[in-house]
Amino acid sequence: MKLSVIAALTFDALTGAAHADEADKVRETTKAEADAFNARLYAGAPADKSYACFVRRYDAEHLARHPKQKVASMKLLVSAETDKEDKQLHNSFRLGFRYRHRSGDFDSSGSCGSHAVLLSQGDEVRMGCGVDCEGGGIEVALSKDNKSAIIRLVQIRIWQNNKPDDEAERSLVAGVDDKIFRLDRTDTSECASLVTDRKELAALRHK
């Protein structure tokens, strides 16, 4: 997929996840801003291949305070890789979660392009990530101390048990308590379950 197409999908994913009155305040970051965001995200300047893992398992007390929350736990793995052709750093994501009242593991994945996207309201940088073929997407921001990822979504296409076929395809739709998720940074091994490629799994475990 060409870079321009990926960038368009990423931008559309973020503006779709933003509120309607915020959509006209979205702009692409400068290279310096994107580099600064990536350094925060990956806890240092990204190498040829870099990973960051964020996890949250909601306890009974939290779920009691949010009775309409559908998600019981969530994992986010973001990765950066330098493209050999255009020499640009490209970000991608894998999202995994479990429902509160439904069995099984669910996941999604997609591209975040080579640039973060900045909402000009305030100074928060949010990286827009999209799923191919109008599959929705997520926004990824960071807490001020860089120890947590803030995920925002409206709707995202998901699959059950890493099976990307029509029968397993569903969507996670944001409800009253499923619009924003705060996940804590942790060791990349915690996100190993999201990776199916053996070579990439080996690389992840050595980070």
Short mmCIF file of C-alpha atoms in Angstrom, two decimals, residues 70-169:
data_model
loop_
_atom_site.label_atom_id
_atom_site.label_comp_id
_atom_site.label_asym_id
_atom_site.label_seq_id
_atom_site.Cartn_x
_atom_site.Cartn_y
_atom_site.Cartn_z
CA LYS A 70 -17.94 -4.11 28.10
CA VAL A 71 -14.16 -4.62 28.18
CA ALA A 72 -12.58 -6.53 31.06
CA SER A 73 -8.94 -6.37 29.94
CA MET A 74 -6.97 -4.87 27.07
CA LYS A 75 -3.49 -5.05 25.54
CA LEU A 76 -1.91 -2.71 23.02
CA LEU A 77 1.29 -3.46 21.12
CA VAL A 78 2.65 -0.68 18.94
CA SER A 79 5.63 -1.24 16.70
CA ALA A 80 7.85 0.92 14.53
CA GLU A 81 9.87 -0.24 11.56
CA THR A 82 12.01 1.68 9.10
CA ASP A 83 10.90 1.01 5.53
CA LYS A 84 13.79 -0.08 3.31
CA GLU A 85 12.43 1.81 0.30
CA ASP A 86 11.30 5.19 1.59
CA LYS A 87 13.56 5.18 4.70
CA GLN A 88 10.60 6.40 6.78
CA LEU A 89 9.58 5.05 10.17
CA HIS A 90 6.17 3.37 9.98
CA ASN A 91 4.03 2.61 13.02
CA SER A 92 1.52 -0.20 13.34
CA PHE A 93 -0.63 -1.59 16.13
CA ARG A 94 -2.16 -4.75 17.50
CA LEU A 95 -5.00 -4.56 19.99
CA GLY A 96 -6.22 -7.47 22.07
CA PHE A 97 -8.96 -7.62 24.68
CA ARG A 98 -11.47 -9.72 26.54
CA TYR A 99 -15.09 -8.89 27.08
CA ARG A 100 -16.62 -8.69 30.50
CA HIS A 101 -19.57 -10.98 29.76
CA ARG A 102 -18.38 -12.97 26.76
CA SER A 103 -15.75 -15.68 26.51
CA GLY A 104 -12.84 -15.71 24.07
CA ASP A 105 -9.94 -13.49 23.05
CA PHE A 106 -10.55 -10.73 20.52
CA ASP A 107 -8.04 -8.73 18.51
CA SER A 108 -7.52 -6.16 15.80
CA SER A 109 -4.57 -4.67 13.95
CA GLY A 110 -3.68 -2.01 11.44
CA SER A 111 -1.37 0.77 10.33
CA CYS A 112 -0.58 4.11 11.96
CA GLY A 113 1.47 5.54 9.09
CA SER A 114 4.73 7.43 9.55
CA HIS A 115 3.40 10.50 11.37
CA ALA A 116 1.45 11.10 14.52
CA VAL A 117 -1.45 13.54 14.32
CA LEU A 118 -1.89 16.53 16.58
CA LEU A 119 -5.17 17.85 17.89
CA SER A 120 -4.65 21.59 18.05
CA GLN A 121 -7.04 21.84 21.01
CA GLY A 122 -4.49 21.79 23.82
CA ASP A 123 -1.08 20.27 23.18
CA GLU A 124 -1.92 16.55 23.14
CA VAL A 125 -0.45 14.46 20.35
CA ARG A 126 -2.61 11.54 19.26
CA MET A 127 -1.51 8.90 16.81
CA GLY A 128 -4.33 7.81 14.52
CA CYS A 129 -4.34 4.11 13.65
CA GLY A 130 -6.73 2.51 11.19
CA VAL A 131 -7.92 -0.94 10.12
CA ASP A 132 -8.03 -1.59 6.35
CA CYS A 133 -11.25 -1.46 4.33
CA GLU A 134 -13.09 1.07 6.52
CA GLY A 135 -12.58 -1.01 9.65
CA GLY A 136 -12.50 1.95 12.00
CA GLY A 137 -9.55 2.56 14.26
CA ILE A 138 -8.15 4.02 17.44
CA GLU A 139 -6.31 7.09 18.68
CA VAL A 140 -3.23 6.55 20.84
CA ALA A 141 -1.98 9.29 23.15
CA LEU A 142 0.43 9.20 26.09
CA SER A 143 0.13 10.33 29.68
CA LYS A 144 2.40 13.22 30.65
CA ASP A 145 4.85 10.84 32.36
CA ASN A 146 4.83 8.49 29.32
CA LYS A 147 3.95 5.54 31.57
CA SER A 148 0.46 5.00 30.16
CA ALA A 149 -1.24 4.95 26.78
CA ILE A 150 -4.61 6.64 26.37
CA ILE A 151 -6.74 4.86 23.77
CA ARG A 152 -9.82 6.44 22.27
CA LEU A 153 -12.21 4.72 19.90
CA VAL A 154 -15.62 4.99 18.31
CA GLN A 155 -15.68 1.68 16.45
CA ILE A 156 -13.08 -0.84 15.35
CA ARG A 157 -13.30 -4.12 13.44
CA ILE A 158 -12.20 -7.09 15.55
CA TRP A 159 -11.73 -10.83 15.17
CA GLN A 160 -11.91 -13.69 17.63
CA ASN A 161 -8.86 -15.84 18.39
CA ASN A 162 -6.67 -14.38 15.60
CA LYS A 163 -8.98 -15.63 12.85
CA PRO A 164 -9.43 -12.88 10.23
CA ASP A 165 -12.38 -14.35 8.39
CA ASP A 166 -15.98 -13.34 7.85
CA GLU A 167 -17.35 -15.68 10.49
CA ALA A 168 -15.07 -14.37 13.21
CA GLU A 169 -15.40 -10.70 12.24
#
